[in-house]
């Protein structure tokens, strides 16, 4: 696994997102700080309800933070609100979510799904759009001639998820936020997606924030681990160190439970 570069791409400082007020206040993300370097894969792990997906949506600027700062490629993007500013941000930061079927417009064929993402790039010639769509599909090991005319219901779950990754890749982002991308696919597709994330890091220097409840998958794919519990990052560090020598009691329990369940099981099963 090649090392990430030293250049910090994402710098998150004291990020907080609160829902509700008073006695009903929920700190879904609570004073979270971390950095992500170019070419680095960092996994955010934790149980359901730990704040992982809310963190992803705040970083994507789909939800406003309550407090804290998000600095991306040297620019403070915490308060971006104008459509043009957000489009420019989303050209560089893309996401893949857990359910590829709900993310896939049922009325559009694959070609149109990917071409709609290219609207973030402004006007492109038809030939350039076609070239970019074909490149993205080939990059996720799909034959463009076979899948471009298909609709969501004609594809397997693994194919749909790879098309969602292609939709993100088509704009050539610097950062990919992958929120539980392997949860709803079979074992073979899970291994394919994990290896694809590694390839994107290795070949293009893409930074990836991989969000998962499965610590075995996180350990397999990551340079760095961040462990979330009740909205807080309770432990973070180099993946091998955190896996072998967890310091926080929650981390120790999380890993003990996960590896006792998966003993003798490969990462793809």
Backbone as CSV, one residue per row, in Angstrom:
resi,resn,N_x,N_y,N_z,CA_x,CA_y,CA_z,C_x,C_y,C_z
1,UNK,0.848,-1.188,0.000,0.000,0.000,0.000,0.888,1.243,0.000
2,UNK,0.923,2.008,-1.098,1.796,3.165,-1.166,1.363,4.256,-0.209
3,UNK,2.313,5.015,0.319,1.943,6.060,1.273,1.235,7.208,0.595
4,UNK,0.383,7.892,1.332,-0.244,9.105,0.833,0.786,10.223,0.788
5,UNK,0.497,11.251,-0.002,1.394,12.399,-0.059,1.232,13.209,1.218
6,UNK,2.136,14.155,1.419,2.094,14.976,2.627,1.097,16.121,2.527
7,UNK,0.609,16.417,1.305,-0.265,17.573,1.127,-1.644,17.303,1.718
8,UNK,-2.070,18.155,2.625,-3.385,18.019,3.241,-4.444,18.502,2.253
9,UNK,-5.413,17.651,1.970,-6.503,18.010,1.069,-7.718,18.501,1.850
10,UNK,-8.044,17.818,2.941,-9.220,18.149,3.737,-8.798,18.353,5.184
11,UNK,-9.155,19.499,5.730,-8.816,19.828,7.120,-10.116,20.178,7.848
12,UNK,-10.518,19.302,8.749,-11.774,19.465,9.474,-11.451,19.839,10.913
13,UNK,-12.032,20.938,11.384,-11.705,21.437,12.717,-12.969,21.669,13.536
14,UNK,-13.102,20.921,14.631,-14.177,21.106,15.624,-15.562,21.102,14.976
15,UNK,-15.748,20.233,14.010,-17.010,20.197,13.269,-18.120,19.634,14.159
16,UNK,-19.237,20.347,14.180,-20.368,19.975,15.025,-21.668,20.152,14.253
17,UNK,-22.561,19.177,14.410,-23.915,19.318,13.862,-24.911,18.882,14.922
18,UNK,-25.769,19.826,15.321,-26.764,19.584,16.359,-28.153,19.603,15.734
19,UNK,-28.957,18.611,16.085,-30.363,18.584,15.696,-31.211,18.797,16.946
20,UNK,-32.298,19.535,16.788,-33.198,19.751,17.913,-32.694,20.827,18.862
21,UNK,-33.465,21.047,19.936,-33.136,22.090,20.908,-33.433,21.599,22.317
22,UNK,-32.747,22.206,23.262,-33.032,21.945,24.661,-32.896,20.482,25.027
23,UNK,-33.927,19.949,25.682,-33.887,18.565,26.145,-33.857,17.573,24.996
24,UNK,-34.300,18.004,23.807,-34.331,17.127,22.636,-33.107,17.312,21.738
25,UNK,-32.137,18.031,22.206,-30.946,18.287,21.400,-30.148,16.993,21.195
26,UNK,-29.748,16.756,19.965,-28.911,15.612,19.619,-27.661,16.122,18.913
27,UNK,-26.504,15.804,19.492,-25.234,16.175,18.865,-24.805,15.023,17.948
28,UNK,-25.317,15.043,16.720,-25.033,13.954,15.782,-23.559,13.915,15.404
29,UNK,-22.944,15.081,15.271,-21.499,15.213,15.071,-21.019,16.191,16.127
30,UNK,-20.052,15.764,16.942,-19.718,16.523,18.144,-18.219,16.818,18.207
31,UNK,-17.829,18.024,17.755,-16.457,18.510,17.901,-15.446,17.569,17.218
32,UNK,-15.702,17.260,15.962,-14.858,16.323,15.204,-13.751,17.076,14.467
33,UNK,-12.520,16.600,14.622,-11.361,17.184,13.936,-10.513,16.067,13.332
34,UNK,-10.090,16.258,12.083,-9.155,15.329,11.448,-8.653,15.949,10.146
35,UNK,-7.612,15.382,9.584,-7.125,15.793,8.272,-7.083,14.572,7.362
36,UNK,-7.200,14.843,6.068,-7.110,13.802,5.041,-6.154,14.303,3.972
37,UNK,-5.132,13.514,3.710,-4.119,13.913,2.731,-4.497,13.436,1.330
38,UNK,-3.906,14.063,0.351,-4.090,13.613,-1.033,-3.576,12.183,-1.149
39,UNK,-4.332,11.325,-1.804,-3.916,9.948,-1.993,-4.068,9.070,-0.769
40,UNK,-4.833,9.514,0.218,-5.022,8.743,1.449,-6.439,8.167,1.502
41,UNK,-6.559,6.957,2.014,-7.868,6.373,2.319,-8.027,6.353,3.828
42,UNK,-9.022,7.076,4.305,-9.344,7.083,5.737,-10.732,6.502,5.906
43,UNK,-10.882,5.601,6.859,-12.188,5.019,7.149,-12.742,5.585,8.441
44,UNK,-14.031,5.920,8.401,-14.758,6.313,9.597,-15.610,5.115,9.994
45,UNK,-15.334,4.541,11.168,-16.026,3.327,11.595,-16.790,3.592,12.884
46,UNK,-17.844,2.820,13.067,-18.659,2.938,14.264,-19.988,2.262,14.040
47,UNK,-20.721,2.058,15.107,-22.024,1.414,15.021,-23.046,2.354,14.402
48,UNK,-24.193,1.803,14.020,-25.287,2.625,13.515,-25.661,3.669,14.566
49,UNK,-25.883,4.892,14.115,-26.226,5.970,15.029,-25.045,6.694,15.636
50,UNK,-23.816,6.321,15.209,-22.633,6.956,15.789,-22.335,8.324,15.185
51,UNK,-23.003,8.671,14.086,-22.788,9.981,13.466,-22.027,9.937,12.159
52,UNK,-21.703,8.746,11.673,-20.871,8.609,10.476,-21.523,9.247,9.244
53,UNK,-22.768,8.893,8.981,-23.432,9.386,7.772,-23.750,10.874,7.871
54,UNK,-24.060,11.346,9.078,-24.267,12.788,9.240,-22.968,13.532,8.949
55,UNK,-21.842,13.004,9.406,-20.551,13.605,9.093,-20.350,13.685,7.588
56,UNK,-20.663,12.604,6.879,-20.507,12.597,5.426,-21.345,13.684,4.782
57,UNK,-22.567,13.845,5.201,-23.459,14.828,4.584,-23.072,16.255,4.922
58,UNK,-22.505,16.459,6.088,-21.993,17.795,6.409,-20.776,18.108,5.533
59,UNK,-19.877,17.137,5.385,-18.698,17.356,4.552,-19.068,17.605,3.096
60,UNK,-20.145,16.978,2.630,-20.622,17.185,1.267,-21.382,18.492,1.113
61,UNK,-21.609,19.171,2.220,-22.370,20.413,2.251,-23.824,20.197,1.852
62,UNK,-24.338,18.991,2.141,-25.754,18.707,1.987,-26.506,19.118,3.247
63,UNK,-25.779,19.208,4.361,-26.310,19.682,5.640,-25.366,20.767,6.158
64,UNK,-25.923,21.836,6.680,-25.084,22.893,7.244,-24.509,22.474,8.592
65,UNK,-23.236,22.742,8.828,-22.700,22.490,10.163,-23.219,23.513,11.157
66,UNK,-23.331,23.101,12.407,-23.710,24.027,13.469,-22.511,24.864,13.897
67,UNK,-21.331,24.234,13.914,-20.109,24.923,14.305,-18.928,24.196,13.661
68,UNK,-17.771,24.853,13.693,-16.557,24.256,13.168,-16.232,24.725,11.762
69,UNK,-15.148,24.177,11.221,-14.658,24.604,9.899,-14.331,23.387,9.047
70,UNK,-14.580,23.546,7.730,-14.166,22.575,6.723,-13.302,23.326,5.723
71,UNK,-12.039,22.945,5.636,-11.127,23.573,4.675,-10.738,22.512,3.658
72,UNK,-11.054,22.764,2.388,-10.766,21.820,1.318,-9.816,22.469,0.323
73,UNK,-8.667,21.821,0.090,-7.650,22.320,-0.849,-7.312,23.777,-0.543
74,UNK,-7.229,24.103,0.741,-6.850,25.440,1.165,-7.978,26.450,1.210
75,UNK,-9.194,26.064,0.813,-10.326,26.983,0.800,-11.313,26.621,1.895
76,UNK,-11.760,27.621,2.643,-12.775,27.401,3.662,-14.128,27.243,2.963
77,UNK,-14.685,26.032,3.033,-15.941,25.745,2.331,-17.106,25.593,3.320
78,UNK,-16.890,25.972,4.553,-17.870,25.727,5.608,-19.211,26.378,5.306
79,UNK,-19.198,27.577,4.772,-20.439,28.339,4.613,-20.829,28.528,3.158
80,UNK,-20.313,27.717,2.258,-20.723,27.842,0.865,-22.235,27.710,0.751
81,UNK,-22.851,28.591,-0.035,-24.301,28.521,-0.177,-24.776,28.839,-1.594
82,UNK,-24.015,29.615,-2.333,-24.440,29.963,-3.690,-24.321,28.740,-4.599
83,UNK,-25.291,28.564,-5.513,-25.264,27.388,-6.396,-23.955,27.223,-7.153
84,UNK,-23.398,28.311,-7.636,-22.143,28.221,-8.373,-20.991,27.756,-7.506
85,UNK,-20.969,28.224,-6.254,-19.923,27.803,-5.318,-20.044,26.315,-4.997
86,UNK,-21.277,25.868,-4.775,-21.483,24.452,-4.449,-21.156,23.560,-5.639
87,UNK,-21.525,23.982,-6.848,-21.196,23.183,-8.034,-19.684,23.039,-8.186
88,UNK,-18.963,24.116,-7.948,-17.506,24.060,-8.044,-16.932,23.105,-7.004
89,UNK,-17.516,23.098,-5.814,-17.074,22.183,-4.752,-17.378,20.742,-5.137
90,UNK,-18.587,20.499,-5.666,-18.989,19.131,-6.008,-18.247,18.589,-7.227
91,UNK,-17.636,19.463,-8.010,-16.761,18.956,-9.084,-15.543,18.255,-8.495
92,UNK,-15.156,18.668,-7.300,-13.959,18.122,-6.668,-14.250,17.103,-5.575
93,UNK,-15.473,17.128,-5.055,-15.862,16.228,-3.966,-17.134,15.507,-4.380
94,UNK,-17.044,14.202,-4.565,-18.187,13.398,-4.979,-18.467,12.310,-3.947
95,UNK,-19.645,11.702,-4.057,-20.053,10.708,-3.060,-20.704,9.503,-3.709
96,UNK,-20.589,8.379,-3.016,-21.321,7.155,-3.336,-22.021,6.731,-2.058
97,UNK,-23.320,6.421,-2.161,-24.094,6.105,-0.970,-24.435,4.621,-0.895
98,UNK,-25.068,4.253,0.204,-25.303,2.857,0.534,-26.207,2.139,-0.458
99,UNK,-27.314,2.778,-0.833,-28.321,2.105,-1.655,-28.217,2.572,-3.101
100,UNK,-27.608,1.783,-3.990,-27.442,2.223,-5.368,-28.765,2.335,-6.114
101,UNK,-29.787,1.583,-5.689,-31.063,1.634,-6.396,-31.757,2.971,-6.162
102,UNK,-31.769,3.437,-4.903,-32.434,4.705,-4.616,-31.650,5.890,-5.174
103,UNK,-30.342,5.720,-5.376,-29.517,6.796,-5.927,-29.610,6.879,-7.447
104,UNK,-30.220,5.889,-8.057,-30.237,5.732,-9.507,-31.615,6.147,-10.016
105,UNK,-31.695,7.198,-10.837,-32.978,7.615,-11.393,-33.546,6.484,-12.255
106,UNK,-34.699,5.956,-11.855,-35.262,4.768,-12.498,-35.688,5.006,-13.940
107,UNK,-35.868,6.274,-14.310,-36.374,6.593,-15.643,-35.276,6.911,-16.645
108,UNK,-34.023,6.900,-16.188,-32.900,7.247,-17.057,-32.040,6.025,-17.330
109,UNK,-31.570,5.855,-18.569,-30.566,4.822,-18.822,-29.215,5.251,-18.246
110,UNK,-28.301,4.312,-18.190,-26.985,4.567,-17.590,-26.304,5.767,-18.226
111,UNK,-26.329,5.848,-19.550,-25.653,6.970,-20.214,-26.140,8.304,-19.675
112,UNK,-27.455,8.468,-19.546,-27.987,9.750,-19.099,-27.656,10.014,-17.638
113,UNK,-27.659,8.963,-16.814,-27.290,9.127,-15.407,-25.898,9.733,-15.287
114,UNK,-24.950,9.209,-16.074,-23.577,9.714,-16.007,-23.451,11.082,-16.664
115,UNK,-24.155,11.300,-17.763,-24.056,12.587,-18.440,-24.616,13.721,-17.596
116,UNK,-25.628,13.422,-16.771,-26.172,14.460,-15.896,-25.134,14.944,-14.891
117,UNK,-24.266,14.044,-14.446,-23.184,14.472,-13.550,-22.238,15.435,-14.239
118,UNK,-22.070,15.261,-15.545,-21.156,16.125,-16.289,-21.664,17.558,-16.405
119,UNK,-22.913,17.809,-16.026,-23.392,19.194,-16.036,-22.613,20.057,-15.058
120,UNK,-21.988,19.418,-14.061,-21.127,20.171,-13.144,-19.936,20.782,-13.871
121,UNK,-19.579,20.217,-15.020,-18.433,20.698,-15.796,-18.805,21.822,-16.754
122,UNK,-20.095,22.174,-16.840,-20.522,23.157,-17.818,-20.775,22.482,-19.156
123,UNK,-20.734,23.242,-20.214,-21.015,22.718,-21.546,-19.830,21.901,-22.063
124,UNK,-20.122,20.684,-22.497,-19.101,19.833,-23.114,-19.616,19.359,-24.459
125,UNK,-18.723,19.220,-25.414,-19.096,18.678,-26.708,-19.584,17.239,-26.546
126,UNK,-20.471,16.819,-27.456,-21.044,15.477,-27.377,-19.968,14.409,-27.374
127,UNK,-18.941,14.596,-28.181,-17.864,13.617,-28.242,-17.096,13.512,-26.943
128,UNK,-16.891,14.653,-26.278,-16.197,14.647,-24.994,-17.054,13.990,-23.921
129,UNK,-18.365,14.267,-23.934,-19.256,13.613,-22.972,-19.217,12.101,-23.144
130,UNK,-19.279,11.653,-24.387,-19.244,10.215,-24.664,-17.927,9.608,-24.198
131,UNK,-16.825,10.293,-24.455,-15.513,9.774,-24.067,-15.406,9.660,-22.554
132,UNK,-15.899,10.666,-21.845,-15.806,10.661,-20.384,-16.687,9.559,-19.780
133,UNK,-17.888,9.377,-20.326,-18.780,8.335,-19.823,-18.166,6.961,-20.048
134,UNK,-17.633,6.734,-21.234,-17.026,5.436,-21.532,-15.803,5.188,-20.643
135,UNK,-15.000,6.214,-20.435,-13.819,6.067,-19.575,-14.225,5.673,-18.161
136,UNK,-15.249,6.351,-17.617,-15.668,6.070,-16.240,-16.213,4.652,-16.100
137,UNK,-16.993,4.214,-17.078,-17.545,2.858,-17.015,-16.445,1.808,-17.136
138,UNK,-15.507,2.043,-18.032,-14.397,1.095,-18.162,-13.575,1.045,-16.892
139,UNK,-13.468,2.203,-16.215,-12.658,2.251,-15.006,-13.253,1.407,-13.892
140,UNK,-14.560,1.206,-13.909,-15.196,0.366,-12.890,-15.504,-1.024,-13.437
141,UNK,-14.790,-1.399,-14.506,-14.845,-2.754,-15.080,-16.216,-3.113,-15.639
142,UNK,-16.852,-2.133,-16.304,-18.094,-2.388,-17.015,-17.889,-2.063,-18.492
143,UNK,-18.525,-2.830,-19.360,-18.430,-2.617,-20.804,-19.421,-1.539,-21.216
144,UNK,-18.949,-0.369,-21.659,-19.879,0.720,-21.993,-20.936,0.316,-23.012
145,UNK,-20.547,-0.433,-24.029,-21.503,-0.815,-25.070,-22.618,-1.695,-24.527
146,UNK,-22.337,-2.419,-23.462,-23.334,-3.329,-22.896,-24.250,-2.653,-21.888
147,UNK,-23.775,-1.640,-21.190,-24.567,-1.092,-20.077,-25.128,0.301,-20.311
148,UNK,-24.615,1.068,-21.274,-25.035,2.467,-21.391,-26.527,2.621,-21.667
149,UNK,-27.135,1.666,-22.352,-28.553,1.769,-22.661,-29.464,1.110,-21.655
150,UNK,-28.916,0.516,-20.609,-29.728,-0.205,-19.632,-30.279,0.721,-18.550
151,UNK,-31.369,0.252,-17.915,-31.979,0.961,-16.809,-31.669,0.222,-15.512
152,UNK,-31.953,0.856,-14.379,-31.563,0.313,-13.076,-32.067,-1.111,-12.860
153,UNK,-33.313,-1.376,-13.235,-33.903,-2.691,-12.961,-33.267,-3.798,-13.806
154,UNK,-32.499,-3.418,-14.808,-31.840,-4.406,-15.667,-30.435,-4.751,-15.193
155,UNK,-30.034,-4.181,-14.075,-28.676,-4.359,-13.574,-28.700,-5.057,-12.215
156,UNK,-27.620,-5.751,-11.902,-27.474,-6.334,-10.563,-27.129,-5.239,-9.563
157,UNK,-27.234,-5.574,-8.272,-26.873,-4.599,-7.242,-25.432,-4.156,-7.346
158,UNK,-24.534,-5.105,-7.606,-23.127,-4.755,-7.753,-22.869,-3.866,-8.955
159,UNK,-23.573,-4.123,-10.065,-23.424,-3.275,-11.252,-23.945,-1.876,-10.984
160,UNK,-25.090,-1.783,-10.297,-25.629,-0.457,-9.984,-24.662,0.338,-9.119
161,UNK,-24.044,-0.326,-8.138,-23.121,0.397,-7.275,-21.886,0.836,-8.048
162,UNK,-21.392,0.002,-8.932,-20.243,0.406,-9.743,-20.598,1.556,-10.681
163,UNK,-21.831,1.591,-11.161,-22.258,2.722,-11.986,-22.336,3.993,-11.155
164,UNK,-22.738,3.877,-9.886,-22.744,5.052,-9.025,-21.321,5.558,-8.775
165,UNK,-20.370,4.640,-8.685,-18.966,5.056,-8.564,-18.521,5.725,-9.864
166,UNK,-18.922,5.155,-11.011,-18.589,5.767,-12.302,-19.194,7.159,-12.416
167,UNK,-20.416,7.335,-11.894,-21.054,8.651,-11.924,-20.234,9.673,-11.148
168,UNK,-19.655,9.238,-10.043,-18.782,10.130,-9.278,-17.470,10.375,-10.019
169,UNK,-16.915,9.336,-10.622,-15.614,9.459,-11.283,-15.657,10.323,-12.526
170,UNK,-16.810,10.418,-13.163,-16.876,11.055,-14.469,-16.435,12.521,-14.412
171,UNK,-16.540,13.155,-13.235,-16.075,14.541,-13.098,-14.662,14.620,-12.525
172,UNK,-14.021,13.458,-12.341,-12.635,13.372,-11.890,-12.400,14.122,-10.573
173,UNK,-13.077,13.730,-9.517,-12.957,14.443,-8.240,-11.609,14.191,-7.565
174,UNK,-11.274,15.084,-6.651,-10.077,14.901,-5.830,-10.385,14.070,-4.580
175,UNK,-11.656,14.101,-4.161,-12.073,13.387,-2.955,-13.355,12.619,-3.243
176,UNK,-13.368,11.353,-2.869,-14.572,10.527,-2.968,-14.998,10.145,-1.556
177,UNK,-16.241,10.467,-1.202,-16.809,10.062,0.076,-17.707,8.866,-0.189
178,UNK,-17.325,7.712,0.323,-18.040,6.464,0.080,-18.745,6.050,1.361
179,UNK,-20.058,6.264,1.411,-20.839,6.034,2.624,-21.499,4.657,2.554
180,UNK,-20.907,3.675,3.238,-21.401,2.300,3.273,-21.647,1.746,1.867
181,UNK,-20.688,1.857,0.936,-20.945,1.465,-0.458,-21.040,-0.035,-0.681
182,UNK,-20.656,-0.854,0.313,-20.652,-2.306,0.119,-21.764,-3.017,0.876
183,UNK,-22.588,-2.279,1.595,-23.561,-2.905,2.486,-24.620,-3.702,1.741
184,UNK,-25.078,-3.202,0.589,-26.213,-3.814,-0.090,-25.820,-4.600,-1.333
185,UNK,-24.566,-5.065,-1.391,-24.125,-5.862,-2.533,-23.625,-7.218,-2.041
186,UNK,-23.500,-8.169,-2.972,-23.078,-9.509,-2.576,-21.570,-9.546,-2.348
187,UNK,-21.084,-10.697,-1.881,-19.685,-10.818,-1.473,-18.719,-10.539,-2.605
188,UNK,-19.012,-11.046,-3.802,-18.129,-10.841,-4.946,-18.048,-9.364,-5.305
189,UNK,-19.207,-8.686,-5.330,-19.228,-7.254,-5.645,-18.537,-6.438,-4.564
190,UNK,-18.664,-6.893,-3.314,-18.011,-6.195,-2.204,-16.498,-6.167,-2.407
191,UNK,-15.930,-7.304,-2.748,-14.485,-7.365,-2.974,-14.092,-6.494,-4.162
192,UNK,-14.911,-6.512,-5.222,-14.625,-5.693,-6.409,-14.599,-4.219,-6.060
193,UNK,-15.572,-3.767,-5.269,-15.656,-2.348,-4.910,-14.484,-1.938,-4.021
194,UNK,-14.130,-2.776,-3.059,-12.997,-2.459,-2.194,-11.709,-2.340,-2.997
195,UNK,-11.484,-3.272,-3.908,-10.267,-3.223,-4.720,-10.287,-2.047,-5.686
196,UNK,-11.474,-1.666,-6.138,-11.593,-0.487,-6.986,-11.184,0.769,-6.221
197,UNK,-11.598,0.887,-4.966,-11.203,2.047,-4.163,-9.683,2.116,-4.024
198,UNK,-9.058,0.972,-3.796,-7.598,0.935,-3.704,-6.955,1.361,-5.020
199,UNK,-7.517,0.906,-6.136,-6.967,1.268,-7.441,-7.082,2.768,-7.697
200,UNK,-8.202,3.360,-7.306,-8.391,4.801,-7.518,-7.365,5.598,-6.731
201,UNK,-7.094,5.152,-5.517,-6.057,5.807,-4.717,-4.689,5.647,-5.378
202,UNK,-4.365,4.418,-5.797,-3.037,4.132,-6.326,-2.788,4.805,-7.674
203,UNK,-3.788,4.787,-8.556,-3.585,5.254,-9.929,-3.794,6.751,-10.097
204,UNK,-4.703,7.335,-9.335,-5.061,8.738,-9.557,-4.766,9.635,-8.363
205,UNK,-4.250,9.058,-7.280,-3.969,9.873,-6.110,-5.214,10.425,-5.462
206,UNK,-6.348,9.769,-5.690,-7.612,10.244,-5.140,-7.657,9.983,-3.634
207,UNK,-8.113,10.960,-2.893,-8.362,10.755,-1.468,-9.749,10.163,-1.309
208,UNK,-9.891,9.238,-0.369,-11.175,8.553,-0.170,-11.503,8.534,1.314
209,UNK,-12.715,8.958,1.638,-13.236,8.822,2.996,-14.267,7.693,2.940
210,UNK,-13.905,6.559,3.526,-14.710,5.345,3.468,-15.453,5.197,4.779
211,UNK,-16.775,5.236,4.716,-17.599,5.196,5.925,-18.254,3.832,6.019
212,UNK,-18.057,3.146,7.148,-18.542,1.785,7.272,-18.721,1.408,8.742
213,UNK,-19.641,0.470,8.979,-19.775,-0.109,10.317,-18.905,-1.346,10.455
214,UNK,-18.321,-1.814,9.347,-17.568,-3.072,9.315,-16.075,-2.789,9.481
215,UNK,-15.549,-3.027,10.674,-14.149,-2.680,10.931,-13.190,-3.587,10.174
216,UNK,-13.607,-4.787,9.809,-12.720,-5.652,9.032,-12.511,-5.083,7.634
217,UNK,-13.566,-4.557,7.026,-13.426,-3.912,5.720,-12.576,-2.650,5.837
218,UNK,-12.821,-1.877,6.883,-12.057,-0.651,7.083,-10.569,-0.950,7.242
219,UNK,-10.246,-1.978,8.000,-8.844,-2.340,8.213,-8.181,-2.789,6.919
220,UNK,-8.948,-3.456,6.065,-8.418,-3.966,4.795,-8.057,-2.842,3.845
221,UNK,-8.901,-1.801,3.786,-8.784,-0.825,2.713,-8.070,0.462,3.126
222,UNK,-7.832,0.691,4.418,-7.498,2.038,4.891,-6.035,2.255,5.233
223,UNK,-5.626,3.521,5.085,-4.362,3.997,5.637,-4.579,4.471,7.079
224,UNK,-5.739,5.089,7.312,-6.045,5.715,8.594,-7.443,5.305,9.038
225,UNK,-7.626,5.141,10.344,-8.939,4.842,10.896,-9.377,5.954,11.847
226,UNK,-10.662,6.310,11.765,-11.284,7.206,12.724,-12.470,6.458,13.317
227,UNK,-12.508,6.333,14.620,-13.568,5.590,15.291,-14.550,6.586,15.902
228,UNK,-15.835,6.484,15.493,-16.862,7.400,16.008,-17.785,6.686,16.982
229,UNK,-18.139,7.409,18.040,-19.067,6.892,19.049,-19.846,8.071,19.604
230,UNK,-21.167,8.010,19.468,-22.052,9.065,19.971,-21.629,10.444,19.462
231,UNK,-21.317,10.497,18.175,-21.014,11.761,17.525,-19.576,12.221,17.622
232,UNK,-18.775,11.591,18.467,-17.391,12.000,18.669,-16.429,11.024,17.997
233,UNK,-15.284,11.541,17.554,-14.182,10.673,17.154,-13.404,10.345,18.419
234,UNK,-13.528,9.093,18.874,-12.923,8.711,20.149,-11.501,8.187,19.963
235,UNK,-11.147,7.820,18.714,-9.784,7.358,18.452,-9.504,7.497,16.966
236,UNK,-8.271,7.870,16.641,-7.865,7.923,15.244,-6.368,7.705,15.154
237,UNK,-5.953,7.183,13.995,-4.532,6.936,13.790,-4.301,5.991,12.631
238,UNK,-3.049,5.612,12.447,-2.673,4.687,11.378,-3.431,3.381,11.560
239,UNK,-3.954,2.841,10.440,-4.880,1.708,10.528,-4.273,0.507,11.249
240,UNK,-3.030,0.168,10.923,-2.398,-0.984,11.560,-2.256,-0.809,13.056
241,UNK,-1.930,0.409,13.484,-1.758,0.672,14.912,-3.081,0.590,15.654
242,UNK,-4.122,1.219,15.088,-5.417,1.209,15.760,-5.964,-0.218,15.833
243,UNK,-5.785,-0.977,14.765,-6.288,-2.349,14.749,-5.552,-3.232,15.749
244,UNK,-4.236,-3.094,15.786,-3.433,-3.967,16.659,-3.437,-3.516,18.113
245,UNK,-3.486,-2.202,18.334,-3.370,-1.692,19.704,-4.400,-0.589,19.967
246,UNK,-5.681,-0.910,19.917,-6.696,0.114,20.181,-6.572,0.638,21.610
247,UNK,-6.759,1.941,21.764,-6.564,2.570,23.065,-7.874,2.844,23.800
248,UNK,-8.903,3.255,23.072,-10.152,3.635,23.719,-10.984,2.382,24.017
249,UNK,-11.660,2.317,25.166,-12.472,1.137,25.493,-13.514,0.800,24.422
250,UNK,-14.133,1.823,23.828,-15.124,1.560,22.776,-14.465,0.912,21.568
251,UNK,-13.280,1.401,21.192,-12.567,0.815,20.052,-12.212,-0.632,20.333
252,UNK,-11.735,-0.895,21.525,-11.368,-2.269,21.871,-12.575,-3.194,21.781
253,UNK,-13.721,-2.734,22.272,-14.914,-3.560,22.217,-15.403,-3.740,20.785
254,UNK,-15.352,-2.663,20.004,-15.795,-2.720,18.611,-14.990,-3.746,17.822
255,UNK,-13.687,-3.713,17.989,-12.828,-4.643,17.261,-12.969,-6.059,17.807
256,UNK,-13.095,-6.200,19.106,-13.252,-7.542,19.683,-14.523,-8.195,19.168
257,UNK,-15.623,-7.446,19.123,-16.889,-7.989,18.634,-16.803,-8.340,17.160
258,UNK,-16.207,-7.431,16.374,-16.152,-7.637,14.927,-15.299,-8.830,14.558
259,UNK,-14.131,-8.943,15.147,-13.227,-10.004,14.742,-13.613,-11.359,15.346
260,UNK,-14.374,-11.351,16.439,-14.869,-12.640,16.946,-15.947,-13.189,16.026
261,UNK,-16.734,-12.282,15.424,-17.777,-12.697,14.479,-17.201,-13.131,13.144
262,UNK,-16.102,-12.483,12.737,-15.562,-12.737,11.403,-14.370,-13.674,11.401
263,UNK,-14.082,-14.313,12.538,-12.938,-15.206,12.627,-13.049,-16.314,11.583
264,UNK,-12.006,-16.448,10.814,-11.988,-17.456,9.777,-12.734,-17.058,8.528
265,UNK,-13.194,-15.787,8.473,-13.967,-15.335,7.322,-13.130,-14.339,6.540
266,UNK,-13.132,-14.432,5.210,-12.363,-13.498,4.381,-13.073,-12.183,4.319
267,UNK,-12.360,-11.138,3.871,-12.927,-9.797,3.789,-14.070,-9.725,2.790
268,UNK,-14.105,-10.613,1.841,-15.127,-10.550,0.804,-16.409,-11.278,1.174
269,UNK,-16.440,-11.972,2.329,-17.623,-12.766,2.634,-18.572,-12.022,3.545
